[in-house]
PDB file of C-alpha atoms in Angstrom:
ATOM      1  CA  ASP A   1      94.764  82.643 181.678  1.00  0.00           C
ATOM      2  CA  GLN A   2      98.537  82.680 181.514  1.00  0.00           C
ATOM      3  CA  GLN A   3     100.198  81.952 184.831  1.00  0.00           C
ATOM      4  CA  VAL A   4     103.663  82.643 183.421  1.00  0.00           C
ATOM      5  CA  LYS A   5     104.021  85.698 181.230  1.00  0.00           C
ATOM      6  CA  GLN A   6     106.830  86.880 179.042  1.00  0.00           C
ATOM      7  CA  ASN A   7     105.569  90.236 177.869  1.00  0.00           C
ATOM      8  CA  SER A   8     108.321  90.937 175.358  1.00  0.00           C
ATOM      9  CA  PRO A   9     107.969  88.742 172.284  1.00  0.00           C
ATOM     10  CA  SER A  10     111.367  89.866 171.029  1.00  0.00           C
ATOM     11  CA  LEU A  11     114.563  91.611 172.088  1.00  0.00           C
ATOM     12  CA  SER A  12     117.513  92.800 170.042  1.00  0.00           C
ATOM     13  CA  VAL A  13     120.935  93.625 171.536  1.00  0.00           C
ATOM     14  CA  GLN A  14     124.460  94.256 170.320  1.00  0.00           C
ATOM     15  CA  GLU A  15     127.180  91.681 170.767  1.00  0.00           C
ATOM     16  CA  GLY A  16     129.064  92.263 173.997  1.00  0.00           C
ATOM     17  CA  ARG A  17     126.214  94.083 175.708  1.00  0.00           C
ATOM     18  CA  ILE A  18     123.871  92.766 178.375  1.00  0.00           C
ATOM     19  CA  SER A  19     120.643  90.959 177.459  1.00  0.00           C
ATOM     20  CA  ILE A  20     117.855  91.072 180.031  1.00  0.00           C
ATOM     21  CA  LEU A  21     114.862  88.811 179.559  1.00  0.00           C
ATOM     22  CA  ASN A  22     111.904  89.213 181.878  1.00  0.00           C
ATOM     23  CA  CYS A  23     109.229  86.894 183.195  1.00  0.00           C
ATOM     24  CA  ASP A  24     106.257  87.470 185.507  1.00  0.00           C
ATOM     25  CA  TYR A  25     104.113  84.866 187.226  1.00  0.00           C
ATOM     26  CA  THR A  26     100.790  84.971 188.994  1.00  0.00           C
ATOM     27  CA  ASN A  27     100.627  81.680 190.881  1.00  0.00           C
ATOM     28  CA  SER A  28     102.035  82.148 194.382  1.00  0.00           C
ATOM     29  CA  MET A  29     102.455  78.373 194.690  1.00  0.00           C
ATOM     30  CA  PHE A  30     105.303  78.401 192.176  1.00  0.00           C
ATOM     31  CA  ASP A  31     108.608  77.970 193.962  1.00  0.00           C
ATOM     32  CA  TYR A  32     110.997  76.683 191.321  1.00  0.00           C
ATOM     33  CA  PHE A  33     111.786  78.504 188.108  1.00  0.00           C
ATOM     34  CA  LEU A  34     113.686  77.520 184.992  1.00  0.00           C
ATOM     35  CA  TRP A  35     114.880  79.060 181.772  1.00  0.00           C
ATOM     36  CA  TYR A  36     114.989  77.056 178.572  1.00  0.00           C
ATOM     37  CA  LYS A  37     116.635  78.064 175.306  1.00  0.00           C
ATOM     38  CA  LYS A  38     115.351  76.989 171.911  1.00  0.00           C
ATOM     39  CA  TYR A  39     117.013  77.164 168.513  1.00  0.00           C
ATOM     40  CA  PRO A  40     114.937  76.800 165.321  1.00  0.00           C
ATOM     41  CA  ALA A  41     114.013  73.212 164.433  1.00  0.00           C
ATOM     42  CA  GLU A  42     115.244  71.956 167.806  1.00  0.00           C
ATOM     43  CA  GLY A  43     113.572  71.251 171.109  1.00  0.00           C
ATOM     44  CA  PRO A  44     114.031  73.491 174.156  1.00  0.00           C
ATOM     45  CA  THR A  45     117.151  72.850 176.226  1.00  0.00           C
ATOM     46  CA  PHE A  46     117.541  73.597 179.909  1.00  0.00           C
ATOM     47  CA  LEU A  47     119.679  76.652 180.659  1.00  0.00           C
ATOM     48  CA  ILE A  48     119.485  77.640 184.313  1.00  0.00           C
ATOM     49  CA  SER A  49     117.120  77.407 187.274  1.00  0.00           C
ATOM     50  CA  ILE A  50     116.449  79.014 190.621  1.00  0.00           C
ATOM     51  CA  SER A  51     114.656  77.925 193.748  1.00  0.00           C
ATOM     52  CA  SER A  52     112.474  80.338 195.684  1.00  0.00           C
ATOM     53  CA  ILE A  53     114.839  80.147 198.655  1.00  0.00           C
ATOM     54  CA  LYS A  54     117.368  82.087 196.597  1.00  0.00           C
ATOM     55  CA  ASP A  55     117.196  85.437 194.868  1.00  0.00           C
ATOM     56  CA  LYS A  56     120.083  84.879 192.482  1.00  0.00           C
ATOM     57  CA  ASN A  57     121.728  82.009 190.661  1.00  0.00           C
ATOM     58  CA  GLU A  58     124.716  82.356 188.383  1.00  0.00           C
ATOM     59  CA  ASP A  59     126.225  80.053 185.773  1.00  0.00           C
ATOM     60  CA  GLY A  60     128.953  81.570 183.669  1.00  0.00           C
ATOM     61  CA  ARG A  61     127.525  84.342 181.530  1.00  0.00           C
ATOM     62  CA  PHE A  62     123.982  83.573 182.679  1.00  0.00           C
ATOM     63  CA  THR A  63     122.403  84.896 185.876  1.00  0.00           C
ATOM     64  CA  VAL A  64     118.810  84.527 186.966  1.00  0.00           C
ATOM     65  CA  PHE A  65     117.315  86.911 189.511  1.00  0.00           C
ATOM     66  CA  LEU A  66     114.120  86.212 191.439  1.00  0.00           C
ATOM     67  CA  ASN A  67     111.959  88.845 193.142  1.00  0.00           C
ATOM     68  CA  LYS A  68     109.301  86.865 194.982  1.00  0.00           C
ATOM     69  CA  SER A  69     107.401  89.856 196.297  1.00  0.00           C
ATOM     70  CA  ALA A  70     106.987  91.164 192.758  1.00  0.00           C
ATOM     71  CA  LYS A  71     106.502  87.679 191.306  1.00  0.00           C
ATOM     72  CA  HIS A  72     109.138  88.528 188.764  1.00  0.00           C
ATOM     73  CA  LEU A  73     112.278  86.892 187.473  1.00  0.00           C
ATOM     74  CA  SER A  74     114.833  87.911 184.933  1.00  0.00           C
ATOM     75  CA  LEU A  75     117.631  86.286 182.982  1.00  0.00           C
ATOM     76  CA  HIS A  76     120.780  88.304 182.387  1.00  0.00           C
ATOM     77  CA  ILE A  77     123.284  87.320 179.737  1.00  0.00           C
ATOM     78  CA  VAL A  78     126.630  89.110 179.935  1.00  0.00           C
ATOM     79  CA  PRO A  79     128.308  89.522 177.551  1.00  0.00           C
ATOM     80  CA  SER A  80     125.822  88.592 174.835  1.00  0.00           C
ATOM     81  CA  GLN A  81     127.118  86.604 171.887  1.00  0.00           C
ATOM     82  CA  PRO A  82     125.589  85.978 168.437  1.00  0.00           C
ATOM     83  CA  GLY A  83     125.262  82.290 169.351  1.00  0.00           C
ATOM     84  CA  ASP A  84     122.861  83.304 172.122  1.00  0.00           C
ATOM     85  CA  SER A  85     120.282  84.258 169.480  1.00  0.00           C
ATOM     86  CA  ALA A  86     117.350  81.952 170.233  1.00  0.00           C
ATOM     87  CA  VAL A  87     113.920  81.845 171.834  1.00  0.00           C
ATOM     88  CA  TYR A  88     114.073  81.850 175.629  1.00  0.00           C
ATOM     89  CA  PHE A  89     111.269  80.274 177.649  1.00  0.00           C
ATOM     90  CA  CYS A  90     110.597  80.919 181.296  1.00  0.00           C
ATOM     91  CA  ALA A  91     108.986  78.005 183.172  1.00  0.00           C
ATOM     92  CA  ALA A  92     107.702  77.490 186.697  1.00  0.00           C
ATOM     93  CA  ASN A  93     106.874  74.609 188.971  1.00  0.00           C
ATOM     94  CA  SER A  94     105.239  74.383 192.368  1.00  0.00           C
ATOM     95  CA  GLY A  95     107.883  72.004 193.675  1.00  0.00           C
ATOM     96  CA  GLY A  96     107.490  69.073 196.003  1.00  0.00           C
ATOM     97  CA  SER A  97     106.218  66.122 194.035  1.00  0.00           C
ATOM     98  CA  ASN A  98     104.869  68.284 191.262  1.00  0.00           C
ATOM     99  CA  TYR A  99     106.387  67.420 187.885  1.00  0.00           C
ATOM    100  CA  LYS A 100     104.337  69.904 185.871  1.00  0.00           C
ATOM    101  CA  LEU A 101     106.140  72.825 184.245  1.00  0.00           C
ATOM    102  CA  THR A 102     104.122  75.876 183.215  1.00  0.00           C
ATOM    103  CA  PHE A 103     105.816  77.755 180.392  1.00  0.00           C
ATOM    104  CA  GLY A 104     105.676  81.328 179.169  1.00  0.00           C
ATOM    105  CA  LYS A 105     105.265  81.981 175.448  1.00  0.00           C
ATOM    106  CA  GLY A 106     108.907  82.831 174.959  1.00  0.00           C
ATOM    107  CA  THR A 107     111.071  85.801 173.967  1.00  0.00           C
ATOM    108  CA  LEU A 108     113.085  85.806 170.747  1.00  0.00           C
ATOM    109  CA  LEU A 109     116.545  87.196 171.465  1.00  0.00           C
ATOM    110  CA  THR A 110     118.637  88.440 168.562  1.00  0.00           C
ATOM    111  CA  VAL A 111     122.257  89.343 169.241  1.00  0.00           C
ATOM    112  CA  ASN A 112     123.694  91.439 166.445  1.00  0.00           C
ATOM    113  CA  PRO A 113     127.420  91.198 165.623  1.00  0.00           C
TER     114      PRO A 113
ATOM    115  CA  ASP B   1     124.626  59.399 172.828  1.00  0.00           C
ATOM    116  CA  ALA B   2     121.196  59.824 171.231  1.00  0.00           C
ATOM    117  CA  GLY B   3     118.752  62.253 172.734  1.00  0.00           C
ATOM    118  CA  VAL B   4     114.995  62.045 172.520  1.00  0.00           C
ATOM    119  CA  ILE B   5     113.977  60.910 169.048  1.00  0.00           C
ATOM    120  CA  GLN B   6     110.736  61.962 167.429  1.00  0.00           C
ATOM    121  CA  SER B   7     109.198  60.969 164.134  1.00  0.00           C
ATOM    122  CA  PRO B   8     108.099  62.185 161.756  1.00  0.00           C
ATOM    123  CA  ARG B   9     109.709  65.617 161.889  1.00  0.00           C
ATOM    124  CA  HIS B  10     107.025  67.048 159.648  1.00  0.00           C
ATOM    125  CA  GLU B  11     103.540  65.802 158.937  1.00  0.00           C
ATOM    126  CA  VAL B  12     101.003  67.292 156.561  1.00  0.00           C
ATOM    127  CA  THR B  13      97.582  65.703 156.496  1.00  0.00           C
ATOM    128  CA  GLU B  14      94.015  66.458 155.599  1.00  0.00           C
ATOM    129  CA  MET B  15      91.251  67.127 158.047  1.00  0.00           C
ATOM    130  CA  GLY B  16      89.627  63.938 159.253  1.00  0.00           C
ATOM    131  CA  GLN B  17      92.710  61.763 158.840  1.00  0.00           C
ATOM    132  CA  GLU B  18      94.367  59.886 161.674  1.00  0.00           C
ATOM    133  CA  VAL B  19      97.789  61.154 162.736  1.00  0.00           C
ATOM    134  CA  THR B  20     100.309  59.225 164.827  1.00  0.00           C
ATOM    135  CA  LEU B  21     103.352  60.886 166.330  1.00  0.00           C
ATOM    136  CA  ARG B  22     106.158  58.782 167.755  1.00  0.00           C
ATOM    137  CA  CYS B  23     108.727  59.263 170.473  1.00  0.00           C
ATOM    138  CA  LYS B  24     111.714  57.309 171.735  1.00  0.00           C
ATOM    139  CA  PRO B  25     112.885  58.647 175.101  1.00  0.00           C
ATOM    140  CA  ILE B  26     116.454  58.637 176.344  1.00  0.00           C
ATOM    141  CA  SER B  27     117.406  55.174 177.545  1.00  0.00           C
ATOM    142  CA  GLY B  28     117.073  54.884 181.314  1.00  0.00           C
ATOM    143  CA  HIS B  29     114.643  57.749 181.665  1.00  0.00           C
ATOM    144  CA  ASN B  30     111.489  56.806 183.547  1.00  0.00           C
ATOM    145  CA  SER B  31     109.326  59.834 182.804  1.00  0.00           C
ATOM    146  CA  LEU B  32     107.935  60.960 179.477  1.00  0.00           C
ATOM    147  CA  PHE B  33     106.037  64.119 178.598  1.00  0.00           C
ATOM    148  CA  TRP B  34     104.113  65.198 175.497  1.00  0.00           C
ATOM    149  CA  TYR B  35     103.823  68.968 174.877  1.00  0.00           C
ATOM    150  CA  ARG B  36     102.138  71.060 172.218  1.00  0.00           C
ATOM    151  CA  GLN B  37     103.396  74.457 171.110  1.00  0.00           C
ATOM    152  CA  THR B  38     101.098  76.980 169.408  1.00  0.00           C
ATOM    153  CA  MET B  39     101.362  80.705 168.874  1.00  0.00           C
ATOM    154  CA  MET B  40      98.231  81.345 170.894  1.00  0.00           C
ATOM    155  CA  ARG B  41      98.888  79.139 173.908  1.00  0.00           C
ATOM    156  CA  GLY B  42     102.649  78.647 173.909  1.00  0.00           C
ATOM    157  CA  LEU B  43     104.066  75.370 175.226  1.00  0.00           C
ATOM    158  CA  GLU B  44     101.485  73.228 177.035  1.00  0.00           C
ATOM    159  CA  LEU B  45     101.802  69.860 178.722  1.00  0.00           C
ATOM    160  CA  LEU B  46      99.403  67.328 177.208  1.00  0.00           C
ATOM    161  CA  ILE B  47     100.204  64.158 179.146  1.00  0.00           C
ATOM    162  CA  TYR B  48     102.805  62.767 181.539  1.00  0.00           C
ATOM    163  CA  PHE B  49     103.865  59.118 181.904  1.00  0.00           C
ATOM    164  CA  ASN B  50     105.895  57.668 184.736  1.00  0.00           C
ATOM    165  CA  ASN B  51     107.246  54.118 184.362  1.00  0.00           C
ATOM    166  CA  ASN B  52     105.033  53.728 181.272  1.00  0.00           C
ATOM    167  CA  VAL B  53     101.862  54.582 183.208  1.00  0.00           C
ATOM    168  CA  PRO B  54      99.859  57.721 182.355  1.00  0.00           C
ATOM    169  CA  ILE B  55      99.847  59.859 185.489  1.00  0.00           C
ATOM    170  CA  ASP B  56      98.277  63.079 184.290  1.00  0.00           C
ATOM    171  CA  ASP B  57      96.353  63.516 181.040  1.00  0.00           C
ATOM    172  CA  SER B  58      94.480  66.634 182.093  1.00  0.00           C
ATOM    173  CA  GLY B  59      96.141  68.615 179.319  1.00  0.00           C
ATOM    174  CA  MET B  60      94.816  66.405 176.529  1.00  0.00           C
ATOM    175  CA  PRO B  61      92.459  68.754 174.690  1.00  0.00           C
ATOM    176  CA  GLU B  62      89.689  66.297 173.835  1.00  0.00           C
ATOM    177  CA  ASP B  63      88.832  62.690 173.169  1.00  0.00           C
ATOM    178  CA  ARG B  64      90.285  62.877 169.680  1.00  0.00           C
ATOM    179  CA  PHE B  65      93.714  62.809 171.346  1.00  0.00           C
ATOM    180  CA  SER B  66      95.139  59.644 172.862  1.00  0.00           C
ATOM    181  CA  ALA B  67      98.609  58.627 174.005  1.00  0.00           C
ATOM    182  CA  LYS B  68     100.185  55.294 174.801  1.00  0.00           C
ATOM    183  CA  MET B  69     103.461  54.060 176.165  1.00  0.00           C
ATOM    184  CA  PRO B  70     103.596  50.294 175.563  1.00  0.00           C
ATOM    185  CA  ASN B  71     107.173  50.032 176.843  1.00  0.00           C
ATOM    186  CA  ALA B  72     109.975  52.134 178.287  1.00  0.00           C
ATOM    187  CA  SER B  73     111.434  52.981 174.908  1.00  0.00           C
ATOM    188  CA  PHE B  74     108.420  54.023 172.877  1.00  0.00           C
ATOM    189  CA  SER B  75     105.407  56.302 173.061  1.00  0.00           C
ATOM    190  CA  THR B  76     102.777  57.453 170.588  1.00  0.00           C
ATOM    191  CA  LEU B  77     100.424  60.407 170.449  1.00  0.00           C
ATOM    192  CA  LYS B  78      97.445  59.836 168.172  1.00  0.00           C
ATOM    193  CA  ILE B  79      94.899  62.305 166.864  1.00  0.00           C
ATOM    194  CA  GLN B  80      91.785  60.833 165.289  1.00  0.00           C
ATOM    195  CA  PRO B  81      90.157  62.540 163.493  1.00  0.00           C
ATOM    196  CA  SER B  82      92.528  65.452 162.984  1.00  0.00           C
ATOM    197  CA  GLU B  83      91.308  69.028 162.600  1.00  0.00           C
ATOM    198  CA  PRO B  84      93.024  72.192 161.295  1.00  0.00           C
ATOM    199  CA  ARG B  85      93.188  73.613 164.833  1.00  0.00           C
ATOM    200  CA  ASP B  86      95.460  70.711 165.793  1.00  0.00           C
ATOM    201  CA  SER B  87      98.201  72.252 163.653  1.00  0.00           C
ATOM    202  CA  ALA B  88     101.125  72.858 166.010  1.00  0.00           C
ATOM    203  CA  VAL B  89     104.568  71.618 166.961  1.00  0.00           C
ATOM    204  CA  TYR B  90     104.394  68.585 169.228  1.00  0.00           C
ATOM    205  CA  PHE B  91     107.334  67.904 171.525  1.00  0.00           C
ATOM    206  CA  CYS B  92     108.207  64.818 173.474  1.00  0.00           C
ATOM    207  CA  ALA B  93     110.481  65.127 176.507  1.00  0.00           C
ATOM    208  CA  SER B  94     111.938  62.610 178.929  1.00  0.00           C
ATOM    209  CA  SER B  95     113.605  62.773 182.323  1.00  0.00           C
ATOM    210  CA  LEU B  96     115.114  60.419 184.877  1.00  0.00           C
ATOM    211  CA  SER B  97     112.137  61.063 187.083  1.00  0.00           C
ATOM    212  CA  GLY B  98     109.267  63.505 186.931  1.00  0.00           C
ATOM    213  CA  LEU B  99     111.184  66.000 189.035  1.00  0.00           C
ATOM    214  CA  ASP B 100     114.438  65.953 187.091  1.00  0.00           C
ATOM    215  CA  GLU B 101     115.567  68.028 184.124  1.00  0.00           C
ATOM    216  CA  GLN B 102     113.469  67.367 181.052  1.00  0.00           C
ATOM    217  CA  PHE B 103     115.239  66.681 177.767  1.00  0.00           C
ATOM    218  CA  PHE B 104     113.215  67.611 174.721  1.00  0.00           C
ATOM    219  CA  GLY B 105     113.123  66.025 171.304  1.00  0.00           C
ATOM    220  CA  PRO B 106     113.293  68.128 168.129  1.00  0.00           C
ATOM    221  CA  GLY B 107     109.517  68.148 167.743  1.00  0.00           C
ATOM    222  CA  THR B 108     107.039  67.175 165.041  1.00  0.00           C
ATOM    223  CA  ARG B 109     105.514  70.008 163.057  1.00  0.00           C
ATOM    224  CA  LEU B 110     101.944  68.978 162.240  1.00  0.00           C
ATOM    225  CA  THR B 111      99.889  70.756 159.609  1.00  0.00           C
ATOM    226  CA  VAL B 112      96.255  69.735 159.156  1.00  0.00           C
ATOM    227  CA  LEU B 113      94.701  71.130 155.977  1.00  0.00           C
TER     228      LEU B 113
END
């Protein structure tokens, strides 16, 4: 019973174009969301986060959008670069004193030169 | 500035053998997490320590799994006896506190034959 779902196992885009990675969640108690990036043979690294009081958070080429009514978030990467090729994990947390992150299964992004 | 250190990076063992995975968190971090990544279930939290004390072990799959944190700079995850279904990548992560950004180690890839 996956509470955080990344329905696209993989995505391929051309360098310079936009990459859009999607994530859906089912637990209405989640109010803090994160994206992690993972290269092969390395652990996940934190990329960007968003609190449920916002609907958008931007950091350089990376923007996360949150649609609470749809229980959906997305990560936009513009412009995409070959170095962005990695597995991207969406994670959620119910905030407050809750330390537990619930992860999606990840989406493999390939950016072609 | 060393990150989270895990050893071994790869472990191949036979069913029934004891396996011990090791983790050294980032110095000064008070929280430590053990995760398991599989194709079927994605990235799952196994156990969470705060100030060396296990706070939540609800993710530990069964009694064959045990984890200890004898001091602030060392933790172990033990599987005894190991089974083929334990084959996975095991990650250790640490953070300043349970609510702060988690920094992941490179993982240990465990194969049980």
